[in-house]
């Protein structure tokens, strides 16, 4: 068996039990949430005890906790997350309706973050202790200090209301229209994550530039750009990959505040609405999906380490 299958197998041996623990934690925490789901469904209408009992029986809320969990997890393993208590639709259909918008927004924000953060970090590393370096670091500090919803409101007011360059609401229809509608939300999302990419890229690239092999390469007559690309930046990619992986995770989890700020019907607003309505099946499915996404991203980061750095690969193979 090659090093890659062994690595994936070892990681899965840890990650699968971790997901099982997360599923139990999600289930128990939602059961401890205040409020009665049956009464939430009834609303302000008067309800007899028989009516409430029928609602609980329909959604298996009258079963003991262990039986409720086993019933739910058995369905999850078969791809059935149950039905939404609010809309009575299959949970998978409810999520599928909102997922494309969140994926579009998260991908857009990720591309902006990496496309701007990596070059800025490299430039800051090459111009250390200069005015340009300090300016880049200052902007990144402002970005990490400003919450995404505050940045979103500022962008919305300046570029949407005052200047009128971008739409102020709605997700858009076709690809290009959606690109215009989601530019401000994506910028708000990216601005908060930009600092991490800039900081890690600057530190990692600067550390590589100070090493002896860079001086030897320059002494051999290699140009500055030839040394930076194939040598310094490539060796710094292991640390940078970690930052990019964390940004990738943030692009999904961070959309909650941004979608609420811009009134976008994505998974973020679905999660908020489901928590407020005590729509337990939807909240459970979304939380488990986010946890699985984070686990898969970390698996991808671990594999990328072995691909980018043979020392990591051989060390794991020897282990």
Coordinates of C-alpha atoms in Angstrom, one line a residue, residues 20-33 59-61 63-73 280-281 283-285 287-288:
X20 CA -19.7 10.2 15.7
X21 CA -18.9 12.2 18.9
X22 CA -19.9 15.4 17.2
X23 CA -23.2 13.9 16.1
X24 CA -23.9 12.9 19.8
X25 CA -22.9 16.4 21.0
X26 CA -25.1 18.1 18.4
X27 CA -28.1 15.9 19.3
X28 CA -27.8 16.4 23.0
X29 CA -27.2 20.1 22.9
X30 CA -30.3 20.7 20.8
X31 CA -32.4 18.6 23.2
X32 CA -31.2 20.9 26.0
X33 CA -32.3 24.0 24.1
X59 CA -41.7 13.8 14.8
X60 CA -40.6 11.1 17.3
X61 CA -40.2 13.6 20.0
X63 CA -39.3 8.7 22.4
X64 CA -36.5 8.4 25.0
X65 CA -33.4 10.4 24.1
X66 CA -31.4 7.3 23.2
X67 CA -34.1 6.0 20.9
X68 CA -34.5 9.4 19.3
X69 CA -30.7 9.5 18.6
X70 CA -30.6 6.0 17.2
X71 CA -33.6 6.7 15.0
X72 CA -32.0 9.9 13.7
X73 CA -28.5 8.5 13.2
X280 CA -34.3 20.5 15.2
X281 CA -33.8 18.2 12.1
X283 CA -30.2 22.4 12.7
X284 CA -28.8 18.9 13.3
X285 CA -28.2 18.3 9.6
X287 CA -24.3 21.4 12.2
X288 CA -23.3 17.8 11.2

